[in-house]
Amino acid sequence: MTTSVPDLVAAIGPRVRTSPFFPATVRAGVTAVSTYNHMWLPMSYGDPEREYERLTTGVSMWDVAAQRHTEVSGPDADAVVELVTAVDTSDTDRCRAIYAPMCDHDGRLINDPVLFHWHDGTWRFSISDSDVRLWLQAIIRAHEFRAQVAELDTATLAIQGPKAGDVIDALGFGWFDELDQFEQRPTPMRLDDGPAVEVVVSKSGWSTQGGCEIFLDDATRAVDLWNTVSAAGEPFDIGPGAPNATERIENVLLSYGTDTGYDADPIELGLTDHLDLDRPDFIGQAALRRIRDDGPKRRLRGVVIDGDDIGVLQQPVPFTIGGDRVGLLRAATHSPRFESNIGLALLDASCTPGDVGSVELDDGQRTARLVELPFADSLED
C-alpha cells in the first residue's frame, strides 16, 4: 500500500544545501522540492498540469543545480574515465558529451551521468543522485592514478520546450542550432545588465522537448542568470518548471534510483545499446558480460493501469500476476499524451508484454497490463 503524505516543511541545514538559484525559485513560487545530491531540487511551482503543458507546448526554465558536476582532472584523467564507465570514451572530443553508465564490480548501476569532455580537457560527470565523488576518489587512490576529483559548484539552468529555441536566440546564441546533441560551446554572456561572465551552453537537458543547459561556474551570479533568462523568455511566456515526472515517463527517460532502485544492472534496464562490453577492461565488465550471455533475471517493462486518473506514484508498490509477486511498479503517472495511466515496472524476466497483473494503490487494487517500451510504439495510433 502507498501512504498519503500530509503537507510537510523541509528543513534547511548544512547537510542539505540550497541551490545558488534558491532565492529566485522562492520568488517564482516554488512549492515542492526533493533532496538530490544533498541539495534541494525544485519539483513544482504549484500547478503540475500547467508545468507539463508549458514544457510540452511552450518553454520552461529549470533550476537543476542539484545535477552536480564532478570533475576529474590530471595526467591520468582519461584513464580514470575509461575505467569507471561502461562506454568507450576514447573518441569523445572536447566540447562533446556521452551518456555514460557507471557500474560497480558486480555490474550494478551506480550512476548514469552525462559525461562532458570539457573545453579545457578535463572531464565532468553531470551526475544522478549518488555520491560519485567518493567512488571516484576510492578508484583513483586504489589504482594510484595521477588524477584529482572535485565536486564543482556549477549552477546549471535548463531551458526546455518546443519554444526553447526562441528564448535561446533572444539570449544572443544565434549559433545554437549549429550544435549537435550533447555538444557545448563556451561563450561570454551578459547577465542582468551586469558584467559578462563565461558560461558553457550545451544542447542537452532531461526532457525530449528540445532546449539547452547553461552551465555557470561562478555560482555567485546564478540569480543574475535566472533573471536574464526569465527576461529573455517573457515574450514567449516562459515560466518556472522542473524535471517533469509525467513527460519523462511518457518518453522513458530513466530516473536513477526511482526506476532502478539501487541493485539493478543496466542490461535489465534496457541500456544494452549504451554499453561497450567488448572494449578494454572497465569496472563491472566481467559481470556485465555474464549477464549478457546468461540473460538478465529482470526486465524493465511498460505498464498501463486501468481506472481513474492517478497522480505521480510516491513509492514503488508490488506488482502481482496470478497472486504471485513478480516485482515492483517503480514509477507511474497519468499521461495526457496517451490518455492512460502508465508506469515503469522492474519485473521477473519471464513477464512479457501482454501479461496482465495488478497493483495496490491508495484507492485499492488496479488491473495493470504490460506493454512494449517505448510507450509511443504501443499506445500511439
GROMACS .gro file of C-alpha atoms in nm:
model
  381
    1MET     CA    1   0.000   0.000   0.000
    2THR     CA    2   0.109   0.355  -0.064
    3THR     CA    3   0.056   0.613   0.208
    4SER     CA    4  -0.087   0.960   0.164
    5VAL     CA    5   0.158   1.218   0.294
    6PRO     CA    6   0.046   1.542   0.460
    7ASP     CA    7   0.198   1.876   0.363
    8LEU     CA    8   0.543   1.888   0.517
    9VAL     CA    9   0.808   2.154   0.558
   10ALA     CA   10   1.160   2.051   0.453
   11ALA     CA   11   1.422   2.178   0.695
   12ILE     CA   12   1.727   2.364   0.564
   13GLY     CA   13   2.058   2.264   0.719
   14PRO     CA   14   2.426   2.210   0.642
   15ARG     CA   15   2.369   1.852   0.521
   16VAL     CA   16   2.108   1.955   0.263
   17ARG     CA   17   2.217   2.261   0.070
   18THR     CA   18   2.010   2.512  -0.116
   19SER     CA   19   2.080   2.584  -0.480
   20PRO     CA   20   2.254   2.904  -0.595
   21PHE     CA   21   1.921   2.977  -0.769
   22PHE     CA   22   1.722   2.928  -0.448
   23PRO     CA   23   1.625   3.295  -0.389
   24ALA     CA   24   1.497   3.318  -0.746
   25THR     CA   25   1.297   2.995  -0.721
   26VAL     CA   26   1.136   3.117  -0.398
   27ARG     CA   27   1.032   3.439  -0.570
   28ALA     CA   28   0.899   3.229  -0.860
   29GLY     CA   29   0.673   3.040  -0.617
   30VAL     CA   30   0.839   2.702  -0.567
   31THR     CA   31   0.606   2.474  -0.368
   32ALA     CA   32   0.778   2.133  -0.368
   33VAL     CA   33   1.136   2.015  -0.350
   34SER     CA   34   1.319   1.684  -0.345
   35THR     CA   35   1.660   1.609  -0.196
   36TYR     CA   36   1.904   1.528  -0.474
   37ASN     CA   37   2.280   1.502  -0.429
   38HIS     CA   38   2.244   1.658  -0.081
   39MET     CA   39   2.074   1.964  -0.232
   40TRP     CA   40   1.717   2.079  -0.273
   41LEU     CA   41   1.590   2.023  -0.626
   42PRO     CA   42   1.270   2.217  -0.713
   43MET     CA   43   0.997   1.978  -0.825
   44SER     CA   44   0.689   2.200  -0.865
   45TYR     CA   45   0.566   2.557  -0.858
   46GLY     CA   46   0.213   2.466  -0.755
   47ASP     CA   47   0.046   2.382  -1.087
   48PRO     CA   48   0.173   2.047  -1.225
   49GLU     CA   49  -0.073   2.047  -1.516
   50ARG     CA   50   0.039   2.393  -1.629
   51GLU     CA   51   0.404   2.297  -1.586
   52TYR     CA   52   0.353   1.989  -1.807
   53GLU     CA   53   0.170   2.198  -2.067
   54ARG     CA   54   0.439   2.465  -2.067
   55LEU     CA   55   0.711   2.202  -2.115
   56THR     CA   56   0.534   2.016  -2.395
   57THR     CA   57   0.383   2.311  -2.586
   58GLY     CA   58   0.582   2.619  -2.481
   59VAL     CA   59   0.903   2.678  -2.286
   60SER     CA   60   1.012   2.640  -1.924
   61MET     CA   61   1.324   2.711  -1.720
   62TRP     CA   62   1.458   2.476  -1.456
   63ASP     CA   63   1.696   2.507  -1.162
   64VAL     CA   64   1.893   2.184  -1.196
   65ALA     CA   65   2.200   2.284  -0.995
   66ALA     CA   66   2.146   1.963  -0.795
   67GLN     CA   67   2.263   1.783  -1.108
   68ARG     CA   68   2.615   1.825  -0.970
   69HIS     CA   69   2.931   1.839  -1.179
   70THR     CA   70   3.200   1.600  -1.057
   71GLU     CA   71   3.528   1.689  -1.227
   72VAL     CA   72   3.821   1.455  -1.298
   73SER     CA   73   4.147   1.624  -1.393
   74GLY     CA   74   4.518   1.546  -1.405
   75PRO     CA   75   4.756   1.346  -1.627
   76ASP     CA   76   4.561   1.020  -1.585
   77ALA     CA   77   4.211   1.168  -1.612
   78ASP     CA   78   4.140   0.995  -1.943
   79ALA     CA   79   4.238   0.657  -1.799
   80VAL     CA   80   4.019   0.710  -1.492
   81VAL     CA   81   3.717   0.791  -1.707
   82GLU     CA   82   3.775   0.486  -1.928
   83LEU     CA   83   3.797   0.258  -1.624
   84VAL     CA   84   3.482   0.375  -1.444
   85THR     CA   85   3.240   0.397  -1.738
   86ALA     CA   86   3.074   0.117  -1.933
   87VAL     CA   87   3.113   0.305  -2.262
   88ASP     CA   88   3.409   0.384  -2.484
   89THR     CA   89   3.502   0.745  -2.411
   90SER     CA   90   3.828   0.746  -2.609
   91ASP     CA   91   3.678   0.923  -2.911
   92THR     CA   92   3.472   1.177  -2.716
   93ASP     CA   93   3.626   1.504  -2.832
   94ARG     CA   94   3.646   1.820  -2.625
   95CYS     CA   95   3.317   2.011  -2.612
   96ARG     CA   96   3.129   1.685  -2.661
   97ALA     CA   97   2.947   1.457  -2.419
   98ILE     CA   98   2.825   1.099  -2.394
   99TYR     CA   99   2.570   0.911  -2.185
  100ALA     CA  100   2.799   0.707  -1.962
  101PRO     CA  101   2.650   0.442  -1.728
  102MET     CA  102   2.878   0.357  -1.435
  103CYS     CA  103   2.873   0.018  -1.262
  104ASP     CA  104   3.029  -0.145  -0.959
  105HIS     CA  105   3.232  -0.464  -0.982
  106ASP     CA  106   2.914  -0.677  -0.974
  107GLY     CA  107   2.764  -0.492  -1.269
  108ARG     CA  108   2.515  -0.293  -1.062
  109LEU     CA  109   2.439   0.053  -1.194
  110ILE     CA  110   2.573   0.316  -0.953
  111ASN     CA  111   2.504   0.624  -1.166
  112ASP     CA  112   2.403   0.711  -1.520
  113PRO     CA  113   2.559   1.053  -1.581
  114VAL     CA  114   2.605   1.257  -1.891
  115LEU     CA  115   2.984   1.279  -1.920
  116PHE     CA  116   3.115   1.608  -2.060
  117HIS     CA  117   3.462   1.635  -2.210
  118TRP     CA  118   3.518   1.996  -2.113
  119HIS     CA  119   3.680   2.251  -2.340
  120ASP     CA  120   3.988   2.263  -2.112
  121GLY     CA  121   4.048   1.887  -2.143
  122THR     CA  122   3.904   1.789  -1.804
  123TRP     CA  123   3.603   1.561  -1.766
  124ARG     CA  124   3.278   1.643  -1.588
  125PHE     CA  125   3.025   1.384  -1.476
  126SER     CA  126   2.684   1.553  -1.461
  127ILE     CA  127   2.552   1.306  -1.209
  128SER     CA  128   2.232   1.142  -1.096
  129ASP     CA  129   2.159   1.115  -0.726
  130SER     CA  130   2.453   0.919  -0.580
  131ASP     CA  131   2.791   1.000  -0.427
  132VAL     CA  132   3.007   0.956  -0.736
  133ARG     CA  133   3.285   1.173  -0.593
  134LEU     CA  134   3.353   0.920  -0.318
  135TRP     CA  135   3.359   0.631  -0.566
  136LEU     CA  136   3.600   0.814  -0.796
  137GLN     CA  137   3.831   0.911  -0.510
  138ALA     CA  138   3.849   0.548  -0.399
  139ILE     CA  139   3.924   0.421  -0.751
  140ILE     CA  140   4.191   0.686  -0.808
  141ARG     CA  141   4.362   0.603  -0.481
  142ALA     CA  142   4.339   0.225  -0.528
  143HIS     CA  143   4.490   0.238  -0.878
  144GLU     CA  144   4.743   0.511  -0.792
  145PHE     CA  145   4.625   0.730  -1.078
  146ARG     CA  146   4.773   1.075  -1.116
  147ALA     CA  147   4.437   1.246  -1.107
  148GLN     CA  148   4.217   1.460  -0.887
  149VAL     CA  149   3.841   1.464  -0.836
  150ALA     CA  150   3.633   1.760  -0.720
  151GLU     CA  151   3.266   1.845  -0.688
  152LEU     CA  152   3.214   2.182  -0.856
  153ASP     CA  153   2.960   2.441  -0.751
  154THR     CA  154   2.833   2.479  -1.106
  155ALA     CA  155   2.495   2.650  -1.140
  156THR     CA  156   2.303   2.469  -1.414
  157LEU     CA  157   1.992   2.627  -1.566
  158ALA     CA  158   1.791   2.433  -1.825
  159ILE     CA  159   1.567   2.587  -2.091
  160GLN     CA  160   1.332   2.319  -2.224
  161GLY     CA  161   1.032   2.302  -2.454
  162PRO     CA  162   0.930   2.346  -2.819
  163LYS     CA  163   0.980   2.724  -2.791
  164ALA     CA  164   1.319   2.694  -2.620
  165GLY     CA  165   1.490   2.793  -2.945
  166ASP     CA  166   1.314   3.131  -2.941
  167VAL     CA  167   1.449   3.206  -2.595
  168ILE     CA  168   1.797   3.080  -2.680
  169ASP     CA  169   1.801   3.306  -2.985
  170ALA     CA  170   1.680   3.602  -2.775
  171LEU     CA  171   1.975   3.543  -2.543
  172GLY     CA  172   2.210   3.605  -2.836
  173PHE     CA  173   2.310   3.244  -2.904
  174GLY     CA  174   2.224   3.251  -3.272
  175TRP     CA  175   2.475   2.973  -3.339
  176PHE     CA  176   2.295   2.724  -3.112
  177ASP     CA  177   2.122   2.535  -3.394
  178GLU     CA  178   2.466   2.451  -3.536
  179LEU     CA  179   2.543   2.234  -3.231
  180ASP     CA  180   2.496   1.859  -3.234
  181GLN     CA  181   2.318   1.685  -2.947
  182PHE     CA  182   2.541   1.693  -2.636
  183GLU     CA  183   2.775   1.945  -2.797
  184GLN     CA  184   2.878   2.250  -2.591
  185ARG     CA  185   3.021   2.590  -2.660
  186PRO     CA  186   3.184   2.830  -2.408
  187THR     CA  187   3.067   3.187  -2.460
  188PRO     CA  188   3.057   3.520  -2.278
  189MET     CA  189   2.713   3.618  -2.153
  190ARG     CA  190   2.597   3.948  -2.008
  191LEU     CA  191   2.383   3.882  -1.701
  192ASP     CA  192   2.108   4.105  -1.569
  193ASP     CA  193   2.272   4.422  -1.704
  194GLY     CA  194   2.592   4.343  -1.512
  195PRO     CA  195   2.936   4.243  -1.638
  196ALA     CA  196   2.967   3.949  -1.876
  197VAL     CA  197   3.078   3.611  -1.746
  198GLU     CA  198   3.178   3.296  -1.927
  199VAL     CA  199   2.913   3.026  -1.948
  200VAL     CA  200   2.900   2.699  -2.138
  201VAL     CA  201   2.588   2.634  -2.344
  202SER     CA  202   2.507   2.268  -2.411
  203LYS     CA  203   2.246   2.111  -2.637
  204SER     CA  204   2.115   1.884  -2.363
  205GLY     CA  205   1.850   1.856  -2.094
  206TRP     CA  206   1.638   1.594  -1.916
  207SER     CA  207   1.338   1.606  -2.147
  208THR     CA  208   1.263   1.514  -2.506
  209GLN     CA  209   1.121   1.857  -2.589
  210GLY     CA  210   1.445   2.021  -2.704
  211GLY     CA  211   1.645   2.303  -2.550
  212CYS     CA  212   1.971   2.369  -2.373
  213GLU     CA  213   2.152   2.371  -2.043
  214ILE     CA  214   2.357   2.672  -1.939
  215PHE     CA  215   2.650   2.595  -1.708
  216LEU     CA  216   2.776   2.881  -1.491
  217ASP     CA  217   3.078   2.809  -1.272
  218ASP     CA  218   3.054   3.143  -1.089
  219ALA     CA  219   2.762   3.048  -0.866
  220THR     CA  220   2.750   3.397  -0.716
  221ARG     CA  221   2.594   3.510  -1.045
  222ALA     CA  222   2.326   3.238  -1.052
  223VAL     CA  223   2.033   3.466  -0.967
  224ASP     CA  224   2.153   3.709  -1.235
  225LEU     CA  225   2.146   3.421  -1.485
  226TRP     CA  226   1.793   3.328  -1.379
  227ASN     CA  227   1.676   3.688  -1.418
  228THR     CA  228   1.839   3.722  -1.760
  229VAL     CA  229   1.678   3.406  -1.896
  230SER     CA  230   1.342   3.499  -1.744
  231ALA     CA  231   1.351   3.841  -1.910
  232ALA     CA  232   1.455   3.699  -2.249
  233GLY     CA  233   1.178   3.441  -2.229
  234GLU     CA  234   0.898   3.675  -2.121
  235PRO     CA  235   0.773   3.737  -2.479
  236PHE     CA  236   0.741   3.358  -2.517
  237ASP     CA  237   0.557   3.305  -2.186
  238ILE     CA  238   0.848   3.126  -2.024
  239GLY     CA  239   0.782   3.006  -1.672
  240PRO     CA  240   0.950   2.807  -1.396
  241GLY     CA  241   0.941   2.431  -1.412
  242ALA     CA  242   1.133   2.124  -1.307
  243PRO     CA  243   1.229   1.780  -1.433
  244ASN     CA  244   0.881   1.655  -1.514
  245ALA     CA  245   0.777   1.310  -1.394
  246THR     CA  246   0.497   1.274  -1.647
  247GLU     CA  247   0.691   1.380  -1.956
  248ARG     CA  248   0.991   1.168  -1.867
  249ILE     CA  249   0.781   0.852  -1.803
  250GLU     CA  250   0.595   0.906  -2.132
  251ASN     CA  251   0.930   0.912  -2.311
  252VAL     CA  252   1.108   0.655  -2.089
  253LEU     CA  253   1.386   0.880  -1.964
  254LEU     CA  254   1.544   0.665  -1.695
  255SER     CA  255   1.546   0.807  -1.342
  256TYR     CA  256   1.827   0.653  -1.140
  257GLY     CA  257   1.702   0.535  -0.801
  258THR     CA  258   1.337   0.579  -0.899
  259ASP     CA  259   1.305   0.329  -1.183
  260THR     CA  260   1.618   0.134  -1.097
  261GLY     CA  261   1.632   0.103  -0.720
  262TYR     CA  262   1.992   0.058  -0.615
  263ASP     CA  263   2.054  -0.303  -0.717
  264ALA     CA  264   1.968  -0.304  -1.088
  265ASP     CA  265   2.210  -0.366  -1.373
  266PRO     CA  266   2.199  -0.168  -1.699
  267ILE     CA  267   2.110  -0.470  -1.912
  268GLU     CA  268   1.785  -0.542  -1.729
  269LEU     CA  269   1.709  -0.170  -1.752
  270GLY     CA  270   1.727  -0.182  -2.131
  271LEU     CA  271   2.055   0.010  -2.165
  272THR     CA  272   2.240  -0.253  -2.369
  273ASP     CA  273   2.273  -0.020  -2.668
  274HIS     CA  274   2.457   0.229  -2.444
  275LEU     CA  275   2.722  -0.023  -2.332
  276ASP     CA  276   3.055  -0.115  -2.492
  277LEU     CA  277   3.117  -0.454  -2.334
  278ASP     CA  278   3.395  -0.569  -2.567
  279ARG     CA  279   3.635  -0.279  -2.530
  280PRO     CA  280   3.938  -0.286  -2.292
  281ASP     CA  281   3.877  -0.356  -1.924
  282PHE     CA  282   3.645  -0.138  -1.718
  283ILE     CA  283   3.485  -0.185  -1.378
  284GLY     CA  284   3.190  -0.424  -1.399
  285GLN     CA  285   3.282  -0.559  -1.744
  286ALA     CA  286   3.313  -0.925  -1.647
  287ALA     CA  287   2.984  -0.921  -1.456
  288LEU     CA  288   2.800  -0.746  -1.738
  289ARG     CA  289   2.932  -0.996  -1.991
  290ARG     CA  290   2.797  -1.281  -1.778
  291ILE     CA  291   2.458  -1.111  -1.751
  292ARG     CA  292   2.454  -1.051  -2.126
  293ASP     CA  293   2.540  -1.415  -2.202
  294ASP     CA  294   2.309  -1.571  -1.940
  295GLY     CA  295   2.026  -1.322  -1.983
  296PRO     CA  296   1.906  -1.079  -1.712
  297LYS     CA  297   1.686  -1.202  -1.429
  298ARG     CA  298   1.460  -0.897  -1.452
  299ARG     CA  299   1.337  -0.655  -1.719
  300LEU     CA  300   1.207  -0.300  -1.710
  301ARG     CA  301   0.857  -0.313  -1.858
  302GLY     CA  302   0.594  -0.062  -1.956
  303VAL     CA  303   0.263  -0.079  -1.770
  304VAL     CA  304  -0.086   0.053  -1.845
  305ILE     CA  305  -0.304   0.082  -1.534
  306ASP     CA  306  -0.682   0.084  -1.558
  307GLY     CA  307  -0.932   0.306  -1.377
  308ASP     CA  308  -0.949   0.674  -1.290
  309ASP     CA  309  -0.658   0.910  -1.341
  310ILE     CA  310  -0.379   0.863  -1.089
  311GLY     CA  311  -0.123   1.105  -0.952
  312VAL     CA  312   0.252   1.052  -0.962
  313LEU     CA  313   0.338   0.735  -0.769
  314GLN     CA  314   0.516   0.832  -0.448
  315GLN     CA  315   0.678   0.496  -0.366
  316PRO     CA  316   0.719   0.165  -0.552
  317VAL     CA  317   0.443  -0.093  -0.495
  318PRO     CA  318   0.436  -0.469  -0.554
  319PHE     CA  319   0.327  -0.598  -0.894
  320THR     CA  320   0.148  -0.933  -0.885
  321ILE     CA  321   0.040  -1.179  -1.153
  322GLY     CA  322  -0.193  -1.461  -1.054
  323GLY     CA  323  -0.141  -1.371  -0.691
  324ASP     CA  324   0.238  -1.407  -0.714
  325ARG     CA  325   0.465  -1.107  -0.659
  326VAL     CA  326   0.683  -1.070  -0.967
  327GLY     CA  327   0.847  -0.734  -0.899
  328LEU     CA  328   0.772  -0.370  -0.834
  329LEU     CA  329   0.584  -0.097  -1.012
  330ARG     CA  330   0.854   0.164  -0.964
  331ALA     CA  331   0.704   0.475  -1.126
  332ALA     CA  332   0.360   0.571  -1.258
  333THR     CA  333   0.153   0.872  -1.358
  334HIS     CA  334  -0.146   0.973  -1.567
  335SER     CA  335  -0.035   1.057  -1.921
  336PRO     CA  336  -0.218   1.335  -2.107
  337ARG     CA  337  -0.034   1.232  -2.422
  338PHE     CA  338  -0.156   0.872  -2.416
  339GLU     CA  339  -0.479   0.939  -2.219
  340SER     CA  340  -0.390   0.648  -1.992
  341ASN     CA  341  -0.230   0.572  -1.659
  342ILE     CA  342   0.119   0.448  -1.742
  343GLY     CA  343   0.415   0.327  -1.543
  344LEU     CA  344   0.751   0.150  -1.537
  345ALA     CA  345   0.791  -0.180  -1.356
  346LEU     CA  346   1.103  -0.385  -1.285
  347LEU     CA  347   0.980  -0.744  -1.310
  348ASP     CA  348   1.094  -1.103  -1.343
  349ALA     CA  349   1.229  -1.163  -1.692
  350SER     CA  350   0.955  -1.421  -1.751
  351CYS     CA  351   0.696  -1.139  -1.755
  352THR     CA  352   0.630  -1.026  -2.111
  353PRO     CA  353   0.420  -0.760  -2.286
  354GLY     CA  354   0.058  -0.871  -2.292
  355ASP     CA  355   0.067  -1.017  -1.940
  356VAL     CA  356  -0.196  -0.881  -1.704
  357GLY     CA  357  -0.138  -0.832  -1.332
  358SER     CA  358  -0.243  -0.598  -1.053
  359VAL     CA  359  -0.107  -0.327  -0.828
  360GLU     CA  360  -0.241  -0.191  -0.499
  361LEU     CA  361  -0.275   0.188  -0.500
  362ASP     CA  362  -0.421   0.423  -0.237
  363ASP     CA  363  -0.774   0.372  -0.365
  364GLY     CA  364  -0.749  -0.005  -0.399
  365GLN     CA  365  -0.639  -0.273  -0.641
  366ARG     CA  366  -0.595  -0.184  -1.009
  367THR     CA  367  -0.553  -0.408  -1.310
  368ALA     CA  368  -0.223  -0.347  -1.490
  369ARG     CA  369  -0.123  -0.465  -1.838
  370LEU     CA  370   0.236  -0.495  -1.960
  371VAL     CA  371   0.327  -0.324  -2.289
  372GLU     CA  372   0.635  -0.282  -2.505
  373LEU     CA  373   0.860   0.018  -2.448
  374PRO     CA  374   0.874   0.288  -2.561
  375PHE     CA  375   0.509   0.371  -2.494
  376ALA     CA  376   0.486   0.555  -2.825
  377ASP     CA  377   0.524   0.224  -3.009
  378SER     CA  378   0.248   0.059  -2.804
  379LEU     CA  379  -0.008   0.331  -2.734
  380GLU     CA  380   0.000   0.577  -3.023
  381ASP     CA  381  -0.209   0.509  -3.332
   0.00000   0.00000   0.00000
